[in-house]
Short mmCIF file of C-alpha atoms in Angstrom, two decimals:
data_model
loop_
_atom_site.label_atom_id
_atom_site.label_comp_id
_atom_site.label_asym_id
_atom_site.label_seq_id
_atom_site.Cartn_x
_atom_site.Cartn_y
_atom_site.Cartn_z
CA UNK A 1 0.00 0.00 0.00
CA UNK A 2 1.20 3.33 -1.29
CA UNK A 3 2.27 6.05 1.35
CA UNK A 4 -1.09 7.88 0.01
CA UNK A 5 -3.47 5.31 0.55
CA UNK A 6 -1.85 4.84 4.22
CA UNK A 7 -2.90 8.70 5.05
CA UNK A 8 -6.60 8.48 3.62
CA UNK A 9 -6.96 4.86 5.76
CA UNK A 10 -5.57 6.85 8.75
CA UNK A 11 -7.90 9.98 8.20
CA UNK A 12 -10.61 7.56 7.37
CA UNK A 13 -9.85 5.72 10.42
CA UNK A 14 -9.76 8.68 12.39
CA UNK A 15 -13.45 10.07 11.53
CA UNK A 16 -14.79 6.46 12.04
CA UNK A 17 -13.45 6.35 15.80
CA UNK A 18 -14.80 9.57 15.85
CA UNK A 19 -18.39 8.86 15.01
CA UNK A 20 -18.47 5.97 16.69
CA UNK A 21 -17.58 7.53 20.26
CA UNK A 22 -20.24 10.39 19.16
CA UNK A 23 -22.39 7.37 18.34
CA UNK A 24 -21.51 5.75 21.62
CA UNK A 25 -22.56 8.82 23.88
CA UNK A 26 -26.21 9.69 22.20
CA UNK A 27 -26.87 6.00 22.68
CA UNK A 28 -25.77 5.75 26.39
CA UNK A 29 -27.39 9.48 26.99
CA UNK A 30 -30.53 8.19 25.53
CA UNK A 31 -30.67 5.62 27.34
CA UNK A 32 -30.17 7.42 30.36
CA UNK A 33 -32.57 10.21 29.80
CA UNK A 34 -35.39 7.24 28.86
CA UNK A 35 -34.56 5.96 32.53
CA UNK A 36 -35.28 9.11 33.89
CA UNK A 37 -38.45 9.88 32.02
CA UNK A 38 -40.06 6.55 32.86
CA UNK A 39 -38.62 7.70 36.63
CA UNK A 40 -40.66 11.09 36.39
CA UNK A 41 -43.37 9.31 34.98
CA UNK A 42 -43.94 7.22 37.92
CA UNK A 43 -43.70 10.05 40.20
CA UNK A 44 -46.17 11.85 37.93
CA UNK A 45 -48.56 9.03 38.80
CA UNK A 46 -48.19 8.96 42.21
CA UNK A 47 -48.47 12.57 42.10
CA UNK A 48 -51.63 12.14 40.23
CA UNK A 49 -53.22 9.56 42.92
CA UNK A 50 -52.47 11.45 45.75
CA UNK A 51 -54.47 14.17 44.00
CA UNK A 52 -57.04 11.76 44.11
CA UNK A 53 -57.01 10.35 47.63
CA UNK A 54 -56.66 14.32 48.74
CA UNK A 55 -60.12 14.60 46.75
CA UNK A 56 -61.68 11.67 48.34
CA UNK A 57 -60.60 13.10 51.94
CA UNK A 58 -59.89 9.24 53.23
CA UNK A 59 -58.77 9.83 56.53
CA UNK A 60 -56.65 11.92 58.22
CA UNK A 61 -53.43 9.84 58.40
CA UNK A 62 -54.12 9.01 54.78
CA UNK A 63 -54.44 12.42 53.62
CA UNK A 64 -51.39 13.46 55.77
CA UNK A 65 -49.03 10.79 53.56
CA UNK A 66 -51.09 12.01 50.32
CA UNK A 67 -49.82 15.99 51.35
CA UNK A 68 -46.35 14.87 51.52
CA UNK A 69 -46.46 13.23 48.27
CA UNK A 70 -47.78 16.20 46.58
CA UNK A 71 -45.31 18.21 48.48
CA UNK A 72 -42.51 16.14 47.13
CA UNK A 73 -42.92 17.28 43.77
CA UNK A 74 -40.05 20.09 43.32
CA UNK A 75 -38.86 19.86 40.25
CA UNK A 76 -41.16 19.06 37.61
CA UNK A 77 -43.39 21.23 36.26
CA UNK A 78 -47.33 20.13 36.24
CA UNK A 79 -51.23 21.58 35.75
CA UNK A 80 -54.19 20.47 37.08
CA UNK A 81 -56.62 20.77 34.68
CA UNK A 82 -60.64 19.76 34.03
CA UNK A 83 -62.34 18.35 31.04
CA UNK A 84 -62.40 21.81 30.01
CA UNK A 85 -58.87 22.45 29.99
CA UNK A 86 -59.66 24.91 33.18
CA UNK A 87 -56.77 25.29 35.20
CA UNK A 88 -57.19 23.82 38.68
CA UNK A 89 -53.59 23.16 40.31
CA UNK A 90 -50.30 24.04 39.02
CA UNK A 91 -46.88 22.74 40.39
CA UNK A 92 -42.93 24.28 39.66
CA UNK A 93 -43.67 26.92 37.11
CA UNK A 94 -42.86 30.56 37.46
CA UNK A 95 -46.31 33.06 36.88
CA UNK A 96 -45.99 36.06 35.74
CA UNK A 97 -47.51 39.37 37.41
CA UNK A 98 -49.50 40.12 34.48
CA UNK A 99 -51.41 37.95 32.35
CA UNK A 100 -51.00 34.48 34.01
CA UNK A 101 -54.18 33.19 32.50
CA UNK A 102 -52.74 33.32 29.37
CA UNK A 103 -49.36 32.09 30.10
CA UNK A 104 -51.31 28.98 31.87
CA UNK A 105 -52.78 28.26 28.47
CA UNK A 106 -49.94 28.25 26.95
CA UNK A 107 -47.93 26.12 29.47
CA UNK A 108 -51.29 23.47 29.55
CA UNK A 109 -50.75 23.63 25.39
CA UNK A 110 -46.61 22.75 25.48
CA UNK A 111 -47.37 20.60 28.25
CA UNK A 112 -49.73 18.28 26.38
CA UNK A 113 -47.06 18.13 23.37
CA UNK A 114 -44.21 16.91 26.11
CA UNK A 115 -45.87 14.45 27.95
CA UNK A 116 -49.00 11.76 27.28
CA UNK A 117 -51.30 13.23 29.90
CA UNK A 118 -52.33 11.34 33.08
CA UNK A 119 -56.34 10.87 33.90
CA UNK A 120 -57.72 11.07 37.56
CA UNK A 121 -60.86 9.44 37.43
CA UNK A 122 -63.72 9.14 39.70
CA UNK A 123 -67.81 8.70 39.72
CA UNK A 124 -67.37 12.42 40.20
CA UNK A 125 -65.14 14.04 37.91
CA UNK A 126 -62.51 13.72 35.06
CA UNK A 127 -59.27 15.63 35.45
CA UNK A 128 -55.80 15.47 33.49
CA UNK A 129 -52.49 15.95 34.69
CA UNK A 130 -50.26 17.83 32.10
CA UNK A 131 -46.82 17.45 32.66
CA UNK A 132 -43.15 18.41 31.42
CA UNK A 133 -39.65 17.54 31.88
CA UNK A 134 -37.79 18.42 35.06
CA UNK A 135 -35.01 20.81 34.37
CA UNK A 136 -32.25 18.07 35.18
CA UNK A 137 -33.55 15.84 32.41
CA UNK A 138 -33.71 18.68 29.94
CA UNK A 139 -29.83 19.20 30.56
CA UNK A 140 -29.46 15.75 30.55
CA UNK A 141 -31.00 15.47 27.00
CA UNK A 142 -28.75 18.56 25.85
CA UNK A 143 -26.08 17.42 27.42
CA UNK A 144 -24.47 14.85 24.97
CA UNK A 145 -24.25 16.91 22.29
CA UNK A 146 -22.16 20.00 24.05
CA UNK A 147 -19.99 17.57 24.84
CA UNK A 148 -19.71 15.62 21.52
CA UNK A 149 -19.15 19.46 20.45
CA UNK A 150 -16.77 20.47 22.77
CA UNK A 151 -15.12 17.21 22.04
CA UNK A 152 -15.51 17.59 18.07
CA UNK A 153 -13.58 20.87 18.62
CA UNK A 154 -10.76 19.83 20.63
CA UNK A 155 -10.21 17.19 18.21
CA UNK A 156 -10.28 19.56 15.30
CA UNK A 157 -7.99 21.95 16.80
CA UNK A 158 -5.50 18.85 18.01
CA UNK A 159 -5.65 17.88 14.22
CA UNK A 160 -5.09 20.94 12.60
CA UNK A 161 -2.27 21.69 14.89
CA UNK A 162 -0.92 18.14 14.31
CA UNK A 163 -1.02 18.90 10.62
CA UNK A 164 0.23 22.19 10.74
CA UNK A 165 3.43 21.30 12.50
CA UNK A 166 3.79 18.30 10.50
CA UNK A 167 3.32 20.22 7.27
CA UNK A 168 6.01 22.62 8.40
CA UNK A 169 8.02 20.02 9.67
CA UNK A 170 8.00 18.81 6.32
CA UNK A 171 8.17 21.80 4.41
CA UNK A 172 11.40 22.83 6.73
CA UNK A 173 12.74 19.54 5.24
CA UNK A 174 12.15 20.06 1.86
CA UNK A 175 13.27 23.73 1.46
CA UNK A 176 16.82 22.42 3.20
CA UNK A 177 17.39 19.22 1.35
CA UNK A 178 16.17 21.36 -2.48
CA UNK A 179 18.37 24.42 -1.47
CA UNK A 180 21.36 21.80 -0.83
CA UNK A 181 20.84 19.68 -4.30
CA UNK A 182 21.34 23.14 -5.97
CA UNK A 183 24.43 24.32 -4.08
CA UNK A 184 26.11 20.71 -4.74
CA UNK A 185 25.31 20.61 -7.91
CA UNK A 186 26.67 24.30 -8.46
CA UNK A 187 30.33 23.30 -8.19
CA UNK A 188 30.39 20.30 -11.12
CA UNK A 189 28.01 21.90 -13.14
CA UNK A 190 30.34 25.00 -13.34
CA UNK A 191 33.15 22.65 -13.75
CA UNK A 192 31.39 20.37 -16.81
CA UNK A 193 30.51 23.92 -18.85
CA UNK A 194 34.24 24.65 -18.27
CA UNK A 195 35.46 21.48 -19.81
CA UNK A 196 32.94 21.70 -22.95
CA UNK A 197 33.92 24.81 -23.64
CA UNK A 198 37.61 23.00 -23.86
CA UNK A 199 36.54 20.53 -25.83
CA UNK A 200 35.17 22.73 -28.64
CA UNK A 201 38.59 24.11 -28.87
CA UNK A 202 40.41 20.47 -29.67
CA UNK A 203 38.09 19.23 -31.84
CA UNK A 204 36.04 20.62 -35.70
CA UNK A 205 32.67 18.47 -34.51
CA UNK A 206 31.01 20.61 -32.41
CA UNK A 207 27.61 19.63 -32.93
CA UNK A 208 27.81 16.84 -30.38
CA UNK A 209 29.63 18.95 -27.91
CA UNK A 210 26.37 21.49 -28.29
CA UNK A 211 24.01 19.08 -27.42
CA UNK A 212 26.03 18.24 -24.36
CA UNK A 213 26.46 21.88 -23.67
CA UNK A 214 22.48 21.83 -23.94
CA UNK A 215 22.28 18.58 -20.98
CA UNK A 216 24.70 20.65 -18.95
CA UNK A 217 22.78 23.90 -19.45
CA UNK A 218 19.23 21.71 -18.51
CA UNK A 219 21.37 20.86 -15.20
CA UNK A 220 21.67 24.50 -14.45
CA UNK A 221 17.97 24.96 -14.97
CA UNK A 222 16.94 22.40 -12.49
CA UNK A 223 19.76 23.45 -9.71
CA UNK A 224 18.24 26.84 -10.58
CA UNK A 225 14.57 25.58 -9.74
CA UNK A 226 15.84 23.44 -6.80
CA UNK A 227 17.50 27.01 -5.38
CA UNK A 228 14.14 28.70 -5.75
CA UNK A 229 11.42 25.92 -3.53
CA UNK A 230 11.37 28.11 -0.16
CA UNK A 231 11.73 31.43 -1.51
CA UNK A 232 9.51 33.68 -3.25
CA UNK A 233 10.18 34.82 -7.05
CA UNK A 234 9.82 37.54 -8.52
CA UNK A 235 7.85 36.88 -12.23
CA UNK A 236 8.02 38.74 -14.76
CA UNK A 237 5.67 39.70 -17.92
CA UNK A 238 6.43 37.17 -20.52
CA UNK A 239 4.77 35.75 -23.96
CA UNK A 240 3.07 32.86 -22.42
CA UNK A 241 3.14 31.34 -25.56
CA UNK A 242 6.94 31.53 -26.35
CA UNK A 243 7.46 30.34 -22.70
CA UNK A 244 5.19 27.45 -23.16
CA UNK A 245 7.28 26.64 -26.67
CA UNK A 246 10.76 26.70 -25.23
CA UNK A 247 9.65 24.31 -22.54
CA UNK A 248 8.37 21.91 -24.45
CA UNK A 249 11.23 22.14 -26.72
CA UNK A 250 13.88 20.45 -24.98
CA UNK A 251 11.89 17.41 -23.91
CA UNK A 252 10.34 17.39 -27.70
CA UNK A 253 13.77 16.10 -28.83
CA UNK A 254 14.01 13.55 -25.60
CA UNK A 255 10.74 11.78 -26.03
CA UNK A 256 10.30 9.02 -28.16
CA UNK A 257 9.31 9.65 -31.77
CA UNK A 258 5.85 7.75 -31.46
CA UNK A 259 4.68 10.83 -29.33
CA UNK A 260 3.09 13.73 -31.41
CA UNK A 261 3.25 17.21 -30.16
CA UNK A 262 0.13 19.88 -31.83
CA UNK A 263 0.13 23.14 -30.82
CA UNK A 264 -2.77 25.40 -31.13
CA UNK A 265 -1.48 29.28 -29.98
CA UNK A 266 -3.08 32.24 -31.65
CA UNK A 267 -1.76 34.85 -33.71
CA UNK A 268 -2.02 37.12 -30.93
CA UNK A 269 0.80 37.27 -28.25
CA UNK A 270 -1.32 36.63 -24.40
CA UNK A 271 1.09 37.50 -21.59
CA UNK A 272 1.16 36.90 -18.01
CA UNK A 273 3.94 37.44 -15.23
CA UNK A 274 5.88 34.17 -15.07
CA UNK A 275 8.55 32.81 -13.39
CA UNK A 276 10.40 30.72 -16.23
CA UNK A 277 12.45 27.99 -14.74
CA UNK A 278 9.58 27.52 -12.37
CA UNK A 279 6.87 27.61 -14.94
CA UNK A 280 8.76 25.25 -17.80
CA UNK A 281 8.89 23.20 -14.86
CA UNK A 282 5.05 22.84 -14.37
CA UNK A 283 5.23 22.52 -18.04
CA UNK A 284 7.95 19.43 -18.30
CA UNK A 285 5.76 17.81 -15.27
CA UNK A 286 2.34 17.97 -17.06
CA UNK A 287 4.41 16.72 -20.04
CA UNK A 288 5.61 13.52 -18.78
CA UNK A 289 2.78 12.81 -16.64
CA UNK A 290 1.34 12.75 -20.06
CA UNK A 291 3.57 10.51 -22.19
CA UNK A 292 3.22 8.27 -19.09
CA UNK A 293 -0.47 8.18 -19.22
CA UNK A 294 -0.18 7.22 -23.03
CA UNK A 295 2.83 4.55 -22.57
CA UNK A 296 4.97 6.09 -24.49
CA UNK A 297 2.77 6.69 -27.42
CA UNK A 298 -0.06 8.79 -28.32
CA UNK A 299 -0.81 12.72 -29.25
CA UNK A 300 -0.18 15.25 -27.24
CA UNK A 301 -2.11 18.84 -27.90
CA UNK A 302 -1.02 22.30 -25.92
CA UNK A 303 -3.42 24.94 -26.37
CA UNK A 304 -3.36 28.39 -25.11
CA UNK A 305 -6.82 30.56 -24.92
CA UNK A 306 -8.13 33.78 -23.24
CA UNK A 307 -11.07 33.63 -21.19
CA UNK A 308 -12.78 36.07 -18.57
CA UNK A 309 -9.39 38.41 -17.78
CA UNK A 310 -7.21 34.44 -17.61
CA UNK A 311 -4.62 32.90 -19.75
CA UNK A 312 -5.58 29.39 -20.01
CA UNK A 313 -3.08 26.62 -21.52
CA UNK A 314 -4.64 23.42 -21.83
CA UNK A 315 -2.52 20.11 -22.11
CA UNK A 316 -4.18 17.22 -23.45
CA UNK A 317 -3.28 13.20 -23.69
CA UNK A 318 -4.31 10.78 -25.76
CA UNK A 319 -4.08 8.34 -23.13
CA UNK A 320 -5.59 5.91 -20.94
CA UNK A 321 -7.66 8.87 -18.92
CA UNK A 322 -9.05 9.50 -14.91
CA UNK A 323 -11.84 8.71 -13.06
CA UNK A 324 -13.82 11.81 -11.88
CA UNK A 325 -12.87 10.82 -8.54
CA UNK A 326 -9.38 11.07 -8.80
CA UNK A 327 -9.80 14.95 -10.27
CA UNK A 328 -8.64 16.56 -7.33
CA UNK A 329 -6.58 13.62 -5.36
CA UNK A 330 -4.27 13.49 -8.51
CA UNK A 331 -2.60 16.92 -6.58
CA UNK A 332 -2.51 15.14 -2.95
CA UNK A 333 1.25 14.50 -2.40
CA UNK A 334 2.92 11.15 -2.91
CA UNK A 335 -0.60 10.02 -5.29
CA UNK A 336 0.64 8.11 -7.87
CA UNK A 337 -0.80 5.65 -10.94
CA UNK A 338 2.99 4.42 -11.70
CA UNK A 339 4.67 1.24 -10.28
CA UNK A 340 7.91 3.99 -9.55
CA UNK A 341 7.62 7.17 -8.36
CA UNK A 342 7.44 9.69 -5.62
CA UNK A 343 3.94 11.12 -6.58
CA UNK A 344 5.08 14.78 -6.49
CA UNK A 345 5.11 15.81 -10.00
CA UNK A 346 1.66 17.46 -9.42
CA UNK A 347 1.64 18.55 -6.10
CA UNK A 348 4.90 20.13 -7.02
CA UNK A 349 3.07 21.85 -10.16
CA UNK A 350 0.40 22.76 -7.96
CA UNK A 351 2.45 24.67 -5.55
CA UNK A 352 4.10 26.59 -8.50
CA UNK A 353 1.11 28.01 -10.10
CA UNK A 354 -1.14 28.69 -7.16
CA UNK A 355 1.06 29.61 -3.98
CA UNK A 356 4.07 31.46 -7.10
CA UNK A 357 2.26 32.28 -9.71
CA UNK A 358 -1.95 33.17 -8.06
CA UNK A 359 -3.31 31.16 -10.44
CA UNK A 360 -5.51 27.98 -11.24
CA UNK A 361 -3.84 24.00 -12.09
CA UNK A 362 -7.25 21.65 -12.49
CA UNK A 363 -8.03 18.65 -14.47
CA UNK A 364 -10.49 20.32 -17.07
CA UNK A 365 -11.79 16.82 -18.26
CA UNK A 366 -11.18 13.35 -17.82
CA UNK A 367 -12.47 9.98 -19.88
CA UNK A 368 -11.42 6.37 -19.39
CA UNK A 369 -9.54 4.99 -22.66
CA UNK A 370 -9.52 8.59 -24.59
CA UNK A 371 -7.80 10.94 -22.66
CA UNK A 372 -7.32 13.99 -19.96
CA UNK A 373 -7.18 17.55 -20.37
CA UNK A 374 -5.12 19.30 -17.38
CA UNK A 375 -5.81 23.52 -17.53
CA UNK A 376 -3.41 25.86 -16.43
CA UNK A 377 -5.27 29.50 -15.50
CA UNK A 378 -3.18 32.63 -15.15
CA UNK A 379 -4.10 36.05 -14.84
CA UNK A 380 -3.68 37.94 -18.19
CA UNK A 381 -1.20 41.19 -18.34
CA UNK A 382 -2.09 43.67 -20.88
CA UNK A 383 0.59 45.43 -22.87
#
């Protein structure tokens, strides 16, 4: 299993646990808070036969026991009421000065919605006992989810610092290890120009020792981009174009014959500021990723358009194509299709145009077995 797929298990591991100890305390808190309803129920109806026995006057010792019972009730709030919905008794509720009859109403209306009423009967009368919840099981009911919240948000804030120090951590690395690649390679590339410009002076051929000069002068170019990861470039207004050409030209010559190149630019130049060894860069990438996706074989087509204030250079493959899924995880560092590979071509390209460059690096369209279409957006500079 690929490095990638490791991290998605872990994060889908991660919100699984997560859900199920959410899971875990609604079901226990639930529970719980059913207990205590049935529990308030049961007091409820030995509220509501005491308020019978106290109407049936049965004694004085038995109506002493029945005042007690009714006295018990602190907590949870109650109303008396005939078949007429008149008010007789209330218990735990807080009247207001003015306009309790109303407020009465309305508690005997909420109170009928909370609870299944309780009937007192007798040859007599008909009453109902309308009750609610007692304030502890309300917070006991409310409960679970401040603290699945509370808990959602310590976890958040312990991932996001987890990530951020890791990403830094990481980003620390890279900027060291790509700033020291460029300063070793300084000293033989230096040297290697040195001795082809010797060469050219011992021998007539020199058409061999250009192309070398070329491979050397590519080495440059890469130490040069390696120098620049950490570090923030200054672009410059260039013929997006032109850039786009000269990029592709080097590897044009490097790639194997059965791979077509078609270039659709029009006649009018489209500029945007640019970074070039940064930008051929995102340009080789998007190249090879290509040729890889066709196996070495296939048509490749650059095009470069204007649209809504953007220059937009589309690269497109002849080759085996993307799921939809994949449209965005195709950026996710170390994702890879190939058997060999670090999986950073992308994310590296990424980086470039958005974080370098402000722009836009999507996959514009995908289909399995005809092709992909990656789209670079930059913003345009008029001249």
């Amino acid at each position: 299993m690929r490095s990638f797929d490791k991290k998605v298990l872990a994060k889908y591991i991660f919100i699984a646990i997560a859900i199920a100890i959410a899971i875990s305390f609604l079901i226990i808190s639930n529970q719980m808070a059913g207990d205590m309803a049935k529990d308030e129920r049961q007091k409820m109806e030995l509220w509501a036969d005491a308020l019978q026995r106290a109407a049936d006057n049965n004694g004085v010792d038995e109506l002493d026991l029945t005042l007690k019972i009714l006295s018990s009730n602190k907590t949870i709030p109650a109303i008396l009421c005939d078949e007429d919905n008149n008010v007789l008794m209330h218990a735990n509720l807080d009247i207001p000065s003015d306009d309790s009859l109303k407020y009465l109403a309305d508690q005997v209306i909420d109170l009928k919605k909370a609870n299944i009423p309780i009937v007192i009967e007798s040859p007599n009368f008909k009453q109902y006992v309308y009750y609610g919840d007692s304030s502890t099981l309300k917070r006991l009911q409310y409960y679970p989810f401040i603290q699945i919240g509370v808990m959602t948000f310590f976890i958040c804030v312990s991932f996001l610092a987890l990530l951020s120090t890791k990403n830094a951590e990481q980003n620390k690395l890279w900027v060291g290890l790509s700033k020291e690649t460029a300063h070793q390679l300084g000293t033989p590339i230096s040297s290697m120009l040195a001795w082809v410009e010797y060469l050219k002076t011992k021998t007539s051929d020199v058409s061999t020792l250009n192309e070398m000069e070329k491979d050397v002068m590519r080495l440059q170019v890469v130490a040069d981009r390696f120098s620049k990861i950490g570090s923030t470039p200054s672009p410059e207004t260039r013929e997006v174009g032109e850039e786009m050409m000269q990029s592709v030209a080097y590897l044009e010559k490097r790639i194997s014959k059965k791979v077509k190149f078609e270039f659709d630019i029009p006649g009018d130049p489209l500029y945007a500021k640019i970074s070039t060894s940064l930008f051929s860069w995102v340009i080789e990438n998007l190249t090879k990723n290509a040729v890889d996706a066709m196996e070495g074989q296939g048509r490749i087509v650059f095009k470069l358009s204007q649209k809504n204030g953007m220059v937009c250079i589309d690269i497109t493959d002849s080759g085996k194509g993307l799921p939809k899924a994949m449209f965005k995880s195709v950026f996710s560092p170390g994702f890879t299709t190939k058997e060999r590979g670090w999986g950073l071509g992308l994310s590296l390209a990424k980086r470039i145009i958005e974080d370098y460059h402000k722009g836009k690096i999507y996959v514009k369209s995908s289909e399995i077995g005809v092709g992909t279409t990656f789209r670079i957006e930059l913003k345009r500079e008029v001249i």
